[in-house]
């Protein structure tokens, strides 16, 4: 199993339950020792939740059966059936497989915009959420200490790109952080704090429909967030963000959440992809690659419930965790010579927490906004957390934050990193096919000479 996210952990847990130790050895290849509950990440950045509360330990929920290799897969030799893993100590090790389940998720999608790689910060990993929180508080600290009006204004202007649920939640939650923080910074003029939410699309969160999109826009605008639709970033440098409508915004913060792209590991396979995601059958096996399955954000799983030819499942946790269970069932069926089944799930809707007492949600087609929407959003996520310990941590954090607020403390742990997408999402960590073959040459020899594994 490659990846311990919603899809990977869903699959491993099901396999552990359904297969005996004599039937299968399960190995999980994961650089982290936790499953990240990504939908609550904006609340980590905002300081409402601690990082630990959304990092669900892999060891606590395991039935002590699965062997966990701490590292990321950097290449796969599908002919020799071997993965090359870079462990967390930087060494390369190889792992053979009979069946390989690929669930490495996605990374932040970027475009060829000048300065983006150097200056944009993502919201896809725990490190990024913690980094952004520190960075935003650092801007408040530096603006407070500065006597230069221009520097103050630039440090207090924040730009978020991406009007999907991730970007909208991030802008809303972080704006609340700065709004509430100013009372601890008596030297700062609150009117200098400016938040911009920018998206090239004409609507916010189009998947919620016109009415709720407009409700979200209304909530954000009333809070003072300037939403610019039909606009993107033309270029960015250390001190300015230039928009495609010609505006030049002095700012030290560009948070980039303009969609996701499948993990770069998928591109190294040389197999067919659809919008970057690995093409799989409705049963989630990969055509032409013996014993390989793929799911979650990394795979283009046909969306049979939609009933439209060519539709693929959206990259959501809702699908990924269900696909995990479905792949496990199909893998077990394959091992036992039984019939595999196509994956189908009808979308349950979307819940969006905008911080404070605000939200917009559309559970099972029912449109909600304001406090009821937020209650549904928090209730849904709370129920979906996999362990009781995580549920307790999250609930305690919510209550504590509601009663005592935030202390706006910078941890400084990541201050020495530039915090780029490359730093935190390891987008350039992968091997070329030739490098993979250098690591797996001995296995290829064994296959070629008739030796098995
Ligand atoms: C801010 C934010 C808010 C969101 N809100 C919602 C929401 O409200 N509802 C919803 O349904 N979805 C939401 N999503 C989307 C959802 O989180 C994803 O669709 C879901 O996480 C996909 O699951 P996955 O298992 O495919 O990938 P992930 O959960 O991302 O897991 C992938 C795992 O693979 C690991 N990995 C990556 N590369 C490698 C490698 N080379 N080798 C080994 N392991 C690797 C990663 O470390 C990670 O642990 C949100 C996403 C974000 C970023």
PDB file of N, CA, C and O in Angstrom, residues 318-378:
ATOM      1  N   UNK A 318     -14.500  12.133   0.873  1.00  0.00           N
ATOM      2  CA  UNK A 318     -15.733  11.342   0.847  1.00  0.00           C
ATOM      3  C   UNK A 318     -15.591  10.129  -0.085  1.00  0.00           C
ATOM      4  O   UNK A 318     -15.954   9.013   0.259  1.00  0.00           O
ATOM      5  N   UNK A 319     -15.047  10.368  -1.295  1.00  0.00           N
ATOM      6  CA  UNK A 319     -14.847   9.256  -2.235  1.00  0.00           C
ATOM      7  C   UNK A 319     -13.646   8.408  -1.819  1.00  0.00           C
ATOM      8  O   UNK A 319     -13.712   7.184  -1.847  1.00  0.00           O
ATOM      9  N   UNK A 320     -12.532   9.087  -1.447  1.00  0.00           N
ATOM     10  CA  UNK A 320     -11.286   8.341  -1.200  1.00  0.00           C
ATOM     11  C   UNK A 320     -11.474   7.269  -0.133  1.00  0.00           C
ATOM     12  O   UNK A 320     -11.036   6.124  -0.302  1.00  0.00           O
ATOM     13  N   UNK A 321     -12.152   7.608   0.982  1.00  0.00           N
ATOM     14  CA  UNK A 321     -12.253   6.595   2.035  1.00  0.00           C
ATOM     15  C   UNK A 321     -13.152   5.435   1.618  1.00  0.00           C
ATOM     16  O   UNK A 321     -12.875   4.277   1.954  1.00  0.00           O
ATOM     17  N   UNK A 322     -14.179   5.722   0.834  1.00  0.00           N
ATOM     18  CA  UNK A 322     -15.064   4.641   0.363  1.00  0.00           C
ATOM     19  C   UNK A 322     -14.368   3.786  -0.701  1.00  0.00           C
ATOM     20  O   UNK A 322     -14.551   2.576  -0.754  1.00  0.00           O
ATOM     21  N   UNK A 323     -13.584   4.452  -1.545  1.00  0.00           N
ATOM     22  CA  UNK A 323     -12.825   3.693  -2.551  1.00  0.00           C
ATOM     23  C   UNK A 323     -11.831   2.755  -1.872  1.00  0.00           C
ATOM     24  O   UNK A 323     -11.574   1.648  -2.348  1.00  0.00           O
ATOM     25  N   UNK A 324     -11.258   3.208  -0.734  1.00  0.00           N
ATOM     26  CA  UNK A 324     -10.312   2.366   0.013  1.00  0.00           C
ATOM     27  C   UNK A 324     -10.947   1.036   0.377  1.00  0.00           C
ATOM     28  O   UNK A 324     -10.356  -0.033   0.153  1.00  0.00           O
ATOM     29  N   UNK A 325     -12.136   1.109   0.912  1.00  0.00           N
ATOM     30  CA  UNK A 325     -12.823  -0.131   1.316  1.00  0.00           C
ATOM     31  C   UNK A 325     -13.159  -0.975   0.081  1.00  0.00           C
ATOM     32  O   UNK A 325     -13.026  -2.205   0.097  1.00  0.00           O
ATOM     33  N   UNK A 326     -13.601  -0.304  -0.987  1.00  0.00           N
ATOM     34  CA  UNK A 326     -14.003  -1.037  -2.190  1.00  0.00           C
ATOM     35  C   UNK A 326     -12.804  -1.746  -2.833  1.00  0.00           C
ATOM     36  O   UNK A 326     -12.926  -2.894  -3.291  1.00  0.00           O
ATOM     37  N   UNK A 327     -11.636  -1.084  -2.854  1.00  0.00           N
ATOM     38  CA  UNK A 327     -10.441  -1.740  -3.424  1.00  0.00           C
ATOM     39  C   UNK A 327     -10.058  -2.947  -2.578  1.00  0.00           C
ATOM     40  O   UNK A 327      -9.721  -4.016  -3.109  1.00  0.00           O
ATOM     41  N   UNK A 328     -10.138  -2.788  -1.251  1.00  0.00           N
ATOM     42  CA  UNK A 328      -9.793  -3.915  -0.364  1.00  0.00           C
ATOM     43  C   UNK A 328     -10.705  -5.098  -0.678  1.00  0.00           C
ATOM     44  O   UNK A 328     -10.232  -6.238  -0.813  1.00  0.00           O
ATOM     45  N   UNK A 329     -11.987  -4.834  -0.816  1.00  0.00           N
ATOM     46  CA  UNK A 329     -12.926  -5.931  -1.106  1.00  0.00           C
ATOM     47  C   UNK A 329     -12.600  -6.586  -2.452  1.00  0.00           C
ATOM     48  O   UNK A 329     -12.647  -7.807  -2.592  1.00  0.00           O
ATOM     49  N   UNK A 330     -12.247  -5.765  -3.447  1.00  0.00           N
ATOM     50  CA  UNK A 330     -11.917  -6.327  -4.758  1.00  0.00           C
ATOM     51  C   UNK A 330     -10.623  -7.131  -4.723  1.00  0.00           C
ATOM     52  O   UNK A 330     -10.493  -8.158  -5.393  1.00  0.00           O
ATOM     53  N   UNK A 331      -9.663  -6.634  -3.932  1.00  0.00           N
ATOM     54  CA  UNK A 331      -8.390  -7.352  -3.825  1.00  0.00           C
ATOM     55  C   UNK A 331      -8.600  -8.717  -3.162  1.00  0.00           C
ATOM     56  O   UNK A 331      -8.069  -9.736  -3.620  1.00  0.00           O
ATOM     57  N   UNK A 332      -9.414  -8.720  -2.115  1.00  0.00           N
ATOM     58  CA  UNK A 332      -9.716  -9.982  -1.430  1.00  0.00           C
ATOM     59  C   UNK A 332     -10.435 -10.921  -2.404  1.00  0.00           C
ATOM     60  O   UNK A 332     -10.105 -12.119  -2.507  1.00  0.00           O
ATOM     61  N   UNK A 333     -11.383 -10.366  -3.163  1.00  0.00           N
ATOM     62  CA  UNK A 333     -12.118 -11.187  -4.131  1.00  0.00           C
ATOM     63  C   UNK A 333     -11.154 -11.797  -5.142  1.00  0.00           C
ATOM     64  O   UNK A 333     -11.236 -12.985  -5.482  1.00  0.00           O
ATOM     65  N   UNK A 334     -10.213 -10.983  -5.617  1.00  0.00           N
ATOM     66  CA  UNK A 334      -9.228 -11.460  -6.606  1.00  0.00           C
ATOM     67  C   UNK A 334      -8.407 -12.608  -6.024  1.00  0.00           C
ATOM     68  O   UNK A 334      -8.196 -13.629  -6.684  1.00  0.00           O
ATOM     69  N   UNK A 335      -7.925 -12.411  -4.788  1.00  0.00           N
ATOM     70  CA  UNK A 335      -7.098 -13.449  -4.162  1.00  0.00           C
ATOM     71  C   UNK A 335      -7.875 -14.753  -3.988  1.00  0.00           C
ATOM     72  O   UNK A 335      -7.305 -15.836  -4.045  1.00  0.00           O
ATOM     73  N   UNK A 336      -9.177 -14.636  -3.768  1.00  0.00           N
ATOM     74  CA  UNK A 336      -9.980 -15.840  -3.515  1.00  0.00           C
ATOM     75  C   UNK A 336     -10.696 -16.350  -4.765  1.00  0.00           C
ATOM     76  O   UNK A 336     -11.562 -17.223  -4.676  1.00  0.00           O
ATOM     77  N   UNK A 337     -10.381 -15.722  -5.903  1.00  0.00           N
ATOM     78  CA  UNK A 337     -10.976 -16.163  -7.167  1.00  0.00           C
ATOM     79  C   UNK A 337     -12.455 -15.831  -7.271  1.00  0.00           C
ATOM     80  O   UNK A 337     -13.200 -16.490  -7.996  1.00  0.00           O
ATOM     81  N   UNK A 338     -12.883 -14.780  -6.549  1.00  0.00           N
ATOM     82  CA  UNK A 338     -14.299 -14.378  -6.608  1.00  0.00           C
ATOM     83  C   UNK A 338     -14.461 -13.189  -7.557  1.00  0.00           C
ATOM     84  O   UNK A 338     -13.487 -12.647  -8.064  1.00  0.00           O
ATOM     85  N   UNK A 339     -15.715 -12.733  -7.713  1.00  0.00           N
ATOM     86  CA  UNK A 339     -16.008 -11.662  -8.658  1.00  0.00           C
ATOM     87  C   UNK A 339     -15.695 -10.292  -8.022  1.00  0.00           C
ATOM     88  O   UNK A 339     -16.045 -10.044  -6.867  1.00  0.00           O
ATOM     89  N   UNK A 340     -15.022  -9.401  -8.783  1.00  0.00           N
ATOM     90  CA  UNK A 340     -14.785  -8.037  -8.271  1.00  0.00           C
ATOM     91  C   UNK A 340     -15.972  -7.158  -8.654  1.00  0.00           C
ATOM     92  O   UNK A 340     -16.723  -7.486  -9.578  1.00  0.00           O
ATOM     93  N   UNK A 341     -16.138  -6.048  -7.921  1.00  0.00           N
ATOM     94  CA  UNK A 341     -17.315  -5.191  -8.156  1.00  0.00           C
ATOM     95  C   UNK A 341     -16.898  -3.762  -8.499  1.00  0.00           C
ATOM     96  O   UNK A 341     -15.935  -3.242  -7.917  1.00  0.00           O
ATOM     97  N   UNK A 342     -17.670  -3.107  -9.380  1.00  0.00           N
ATOM     98  CA  UNK A 342     -17.350  -1.703  -9.693  1.00  0.00           C
ATOM     99  C   UNK A 342     -17.685  -0.793  -8.504  1.00  0.00           C
ATOM    100  O   UNK A 342     -18.613  -1.079  -7.751  1.00  0.00           O
ATOM    101  N   UNK A 343     -16.900   0.276  -8.376  1.00  0.00           N
ATOM    102  CA  UNK A 343     -17.131   1.244  -7.287  1.00  0.00           C
ATOM    103  C   UNK A 343     -18.245   2.195  -7.690  1.00  0.00           C
ATOM    104  O   UNK A 343     -18.258   2.734  -8.796  1.00  0.00           O
ATOM    105  N   UNK A 344     -19.186   2.393  -6.783  1.00  0.00           N
ATOM    106  CA  UNK A 344     -20.199   3.416  -7.035  1.00  0.00           C
ATOM    107  C   UNK A 344     -20.622   4.058  -5.725  1.00  0.00           C
ATOM    108  O   UNK A 344     -20.802   3.370  -4.721  1.00  0.00           O
ATOM    109  N   UNK A 345     -20.702   5.387  -5.736  1.00  0.00           N
ATOM    110  CA  UNK A 345     -21.136   6.122  -4.528  1.00  0.00           C
ATOM    111  C   UNK A 345     -21.770   7.433  -4.972  1.00  0.00           C
ATOM    112  O   UNK A 345     -21.196   8.189  -5.744  1.00  0.00           O
ATOM    113  N   UNK A 346     -22.947   7.697  -4.446  1.00  0.00           N
ATOM    114  CA  UNK A 346     -23.630   8.956  -4.790  1.00  0.00           C
ATOM    115  C   UNK A 346     -23.169  10.025  -3.803  1.00  0.00           C
ATOM    116  O   UNK A 346     -23.219   9.819  -2.584  1.00  0.00           O
ATOM    117  N   UNK A 347     -22.697  11.149  -4.361  1.00  0.00           N
ATOM    118  CA  UNK A 347     -22.133  12.219  -3.534  1.00  0.00           C
ATOM    119  C   UNK A 347     -23.129  12.682  -2.462  1.00  0.00           C
ATOM    120  O   UNK A 347     -24.300  12.897  -2.754  1.00  0.00           O
ATOM    121  N   UNK A 348     -22.623  12.844  -1.229  1.00  0.00           N
ATOM    122  CA  UNK A 348     -23.510  13.247  -0.131  1.00  0.00           C
ATOM    123  C   UNK A 348     -23.584  14.761   0.030  1.00  0.00           C
ATOM    124  O   UNK A 348     -24.299  15.264   0.887  1.00  0.00           O
ATOM    125  N   UNK A 349     -22.790  15.497  -0.766  1.00  0.00           N
ATOM    126  CA  UNK A 349     -22.808  16.955  -0.650  1.00  0.00           C
ATOM    127  C   UNK A 349     -21.537  17.469  -0.002  1.00  0.00           C
ATOM    128  O   UNK A 349     -20.580  16.721   0.186  1.00  0.00           O
ATOM    129  N   UNK A 350     -21.551  18.752   0.317  1.00  0.00           N
ATOM    130  CA  UNK A 350     -20.334  19.425   0.772  1.00  0.00           C
ATOM    131  C   UNK A 350     -20.632  20.238   2.025  1.00  0.00           C
ATOM    132  O   UNK A 350     -21.725  20.814   2.147  1.00  0.00           O
ATOM    133  N   UNK A 351     -19.687  20.257   2.961  1.00  0.00           N
ATOM    134  CA  UNK A 351     -19.856  21.099   4.160  1.00  0.00           C
ATOM    135  C   UNK A 351     -18.647  22.024   4.261  1.00  0.00           C
ATOM    136  O   UNK A 351     -17.519  21.595   4.070  1.00  0.00           O
ATOM    137  N   UNK A 352     -18.891  23.307   4.513  1.00  0.00           N
ATOM    138  CA  UNK A 352     -17.803  24.296   4.529  1.00  0.00           C
ATOM    139  C   UNK A 352     -17.877  25.113   5.808  1.00  0.00           C
ATOM    140  O   UNK A 352     -18.875  25.785   6.075  1.00  0.00           O
ATOM    141  N   UNK A 353     -16.810  25.052   6.605  1.00  0.00           N
ATOM    142  CA  UNK A 353     -16.740  25.772   7.883  1.00  0.00           C
ATOM    143  C   UNK A 353     -15.992  27.087   7.653  1.00  0.00           C
ATOM    144  O   UNK A 353     -14.825  27.083   7.259  1.00  0.00           O
ATOM    145  N   UNK A 354     -16.672  28.212   7.875  1.00  0.00           N
ATOM    146  CA  UNK A 354     -16.032  29.505   7.610  1.00  0.00           C
ATOM    147  C   UNK A 354     -15.531  30.167   8.897  1.00  0.00           C
ATOM    148  O   UNK A 354     -15.236  31.365   8.923  1.00  0.00           O
ATOM    149  N   UNK A 355     -15.447  29.388   9.982  1.00  0.00           N
ATOM    150  CA  UNK A 355     -14.927  29.932  11.247  1.00  0.00           C
ATOM    151  C   UNK A 355     -15.980  30.757  11.969  1.00  0.00           C
ATOM    152  O   UNK A 355     -17.053  31.040  11.432  1.00  0.00           O
ATOM    153  N   UNK A 356     -15.677  31.123  13.215  1.00  0.00           N
ATOM    154  CA  UNK A 356     -16.662  31.868  14.020  1.00  0.00           C
ATOM    155  C   UNK A 356     -17.907  31.031  14.167  1.00  0.00           C
ATOM    156  O   UNK A 356     -17.837  29.883  14.613  1.00  0.00           O
ATOM    157  N   UNK A 357     -19.053  31.572  13.750  1.00  0.00           N
ATOM    158  CA  UNK A 357     -20.292  30.781  13.759  1.00  0.00           C
ATOM    159  C   UNK A 357     -20.869  30.704  12.351  1.00  0.00           C
ATOM    160  O   UNK A 357     -22.073  30.659  12.155  1.00  0.00           O
ATOM    161  N   UNK A 358     -19.975  30.734  11.362  1.00  0.00           N
ATOM    162  CA  UNK A 358     -20.418  30.786   9.969  1.00  0.00           C
ATOM    163  C   UNK A 358     -20.064  29.531   9.187  1.00  0.00           C
ATOM    164  O   UNK A 358     -19.034  28.906   9.437  1.00  0.00           O
ATOM    165  N   UNK A 359     -20.896  29.248   8.207  1.00  0.00           N
ATOM    166  CA  UNK A 359     -20.602  28.140   7.313  1.00  0.00           C
ATOM    167  C   UNK A 359     -21.603  28.124   6.172  1.00  0.00           C
ATOM    168  O   UNK A 359     -22.586  28.886   6.176  1.00  0.00           O
ATOM    169  N   UNK A 360     -21.334  27.293   5.165  1.00  0.00           N
ATOM    170  CA  UNK A 360     -22.326  26.993   4.118  1.00  0.00           C
ATOM    171  C   UNK A 360     -22.245  25.500   3.873  1.00  0.00           C
ATOM    172  O   UNK A 360     -21.151  24.941   3.781  1.00  0.00           O
ATOM    173  N   UNK A 361     -23.369  24.826   3.816  1.00  0.00           N
ATOM    174  CA  UNK A 361     -23.357  23.371   3.656  1.00  0.00           C
ATOM    175  C   UNK A 361     -24.518  22.925   2.797  1.00  0.00           C
ATOM    176  O   UNK A 361     -25.578  23.560   2.785  1.00  0.00           O
ATOM    177  N   UNK A 362     -24.293  21.812   2.113  1.00  0.00           N
ATOM    178  CA  UNK A 362     -25.366  21.238   1.311  1.00  0.00           C
ATOM    179  C   UNK A 362     -25.385  19.725   1.528  1.00  0.00           C
ATOM    180  O   UNK A 362     -25.056  18.940   0.641  1.00  0.00           O
ATOM    181  N   UNK A 363     -25.742  19.295   2.762  1.00  0.00           N
ATOM    182  CA  UNK A 363     -25.779  17.855   3.000  1.00  0.00           C
ATOM    183  C   UNK A 363     -27.023  17.253   2.356  1.00  0.00           C
ATOM    184  O   UNK A 363     -28.133  17.744   2.565  1.00  0.00           O
ATOM    185  N   UNK A 364     -26.843  16.216   1.562  1.00  0.00           N
ATOM    186  CA  UNK A 364     -27.947  15.512   0.891  1.00  0.00           C
ATOM    187  C   UNK A 364     -28.897  16.468   0.160  1.00  0.00           C
ATOM    188  O   UNK A 364     -30.120  16.292   0.159  1.00  0.00           O
ATOM    189  N   UNK A 365     -28.335  17.533  -0.397  1.00  0.00           N
ATOM    190  CA  UNK A 365     -29.128  18.471  -1.196  1.00  0.00           C
ATOM    191  C   UNK A 365     -29.823  19.558  -0.393  1.00  0.00           C
ATOM    192  O   UNK A 365     -30.447  20.454  -0.961  1.00  0.00           O
ATOM    193  N   UNK A 366     -29.731  19.526   0.945  1.00  0.00           N
ATOM    194  CA  UNK A 366     -30.387  20.561   1.768  1.00  0.00           C
ATOM    195  C   UNK A 366     -29.439  21.759   1.905  1.00  0.00           C
ATOM    196  O   UNK A 366     -28.305  21.606   2.364  1.00  0.00           O
ATOM    197  N   UNK A 367     -29.914  22.951   1.505  1.00  0.00           N
ATOM    198  CA  UNK A 367     -29.033  24.125   1.519  1.00  0.00           C
ATOM    199  C   UNK A 367     -29.092  24.825   2.870  1.00  0.00           C
ATOM    200  O   UNK A 367     -30.171  25.213   3.331  1.00  0.00           O
ATOM    201  N   UNK A 368     -27.933  25.011   3.501  1.00  0.00           N
ATOM    202  CA  UNK A 368     -27.874  25.669   4.811  1.00  0.00           C
ATOM    203  C   UNK A 368     -26.780  26.729   4.779  1.00  0.00           C
ATOM    204  O   UNK A 368     -25.765  26.567   4.100  1.00  0.00           O
ATOM    205  N   UNK A 369     -26.989  27.821   5.532  1.00  0.00           N
ATOM    206  CA  UNK A 369     -25.878  28.749   5.737  1.00  0.00           C
ATOM    207  C   UNK A 369     -25.941  29.314   7.138  1.00  0.00           C
ATOM    208  O   UNK A 369     -26.922  29.126   7.857  1.00  0.00           O
ATOM    209  N   UNK A 370     -24.846  29.980   7.565  1.00  0.00           N
ATOM    210  CA  UNK A 370     -24.783  30.518   8.927  1.00  0.00           C
ATOM    211  C   UNK A 370     -24.475  29.429   9.949  1.00  0.00           C
ATOM    212  O   UNK A 370     -23.846  28.410   9.634  1.00  0.00           O
ATOM    213  N   UNK A 371     -24.958  29.639  11.181  1.00  0.00           N
ATOM    214  CA  UNK A 371     -24.626  28.721  12.284  1.00  0.00           C
ATOM    215  C   UNK A 371     -25.108  27.281  12.041  1.00  0.00           C
ATOM    216  O   UNK A 371     -24.356  26.332  12.322  1.00  0.00           O
ATOM    217  N   UNK A 372     -26.334  27.066  11.498  1.00  0.00           N
ATOM    218  CA  UNK A 372     -26.736  25.668  11.264  1.00  0.00           C
ATOM    219  C   UNK A 372     -25.782  24.945  10.301  1.00  0.00           C
ATOM    220  O   UNK A 372     -25.452  23.774  10.500  1.00  0.00           O
ATOM    221  N   UNK A 373     -25.333  25.681   9.274  1.00  0.00           N
ATOM    222  CA  UNK A 373     -24.409  25.067   8.307  1.00  0.00           C
ATOM    223  C   UNK A 373     -23.103  24.711   8.995  1.00  0.00           C
ATOM    224  O   UNK A 373     -22.496  23.658   8.731  1.00  0.00           O
ATOM    225  N   UNK A 374     -22.643  25.599   9.892  1.00  0.00           N
ATOM    226  CA  UNK A 374     -21.387  25.297  10.569  1.00  0.00           C
ATOM    227  C   UNK A 374     -21.535  24.103  11.514  1.00  0.00           C
ATOM    228  O   UNK A 374     -20.652  23.258  11.619  1.00  0.00           O
ATOM    229  N   UNK A 375     -22.694  24.040  12.192  1.00  0.00           N
ATOM    230  CA  UNK A 375     -22.930  22.906  13.097  1.00  0.00           C
ATOM    231  C   UNK A 375     -22.904  21.594  12.310  1.00  0.00           C
ATOM    232  O   UNK A 375     -22.300  20.603  12.751  1.00  0.00           O
ATOM    233  N   UNK A 376     -23.510  21.603  11.125  1.00  0.00           N
ATOM    234  CA  UNK A 376     -23.516  20.395  10.293  1.00  0.00           C
ATOM    235  C   UNK A 376     -22.085  20.055   9.851  1.00  0.00           C
ATOM    236  O   UNK A 376     -21.650  18.900   9.899  1.00  0.00           O
ATOM    237  N   UNK A 377     -21.330  21.100   9.452  1.00  0.00           N
ATOM    238  CA  UNK A 377     -19.953  20.873   8.986  1.00  0.00           C
ATOM    239  C   UNK A 377     -19.121  20.254  10.106  1.00  0.00           C
ATOM    240  O   UNK A 377     -18.427  19.248   9.916  1.00  0.00           O
ATOM    241  N   UNK A 378     -19.197  20.863  11.298  1.00  0.00           N
ATOM    242  CA  UNK A 378     -18.370  20.340  12.407  1.00  0.00           C
ATOM    243  C   UNK A 378     -18.847  18.954  12.830  1.00  0.00           C
ATOM    244  O   UNK A 378     -18.040  18.076  13.117  1.00  0.00           O
TER     245      UNK A 378
END
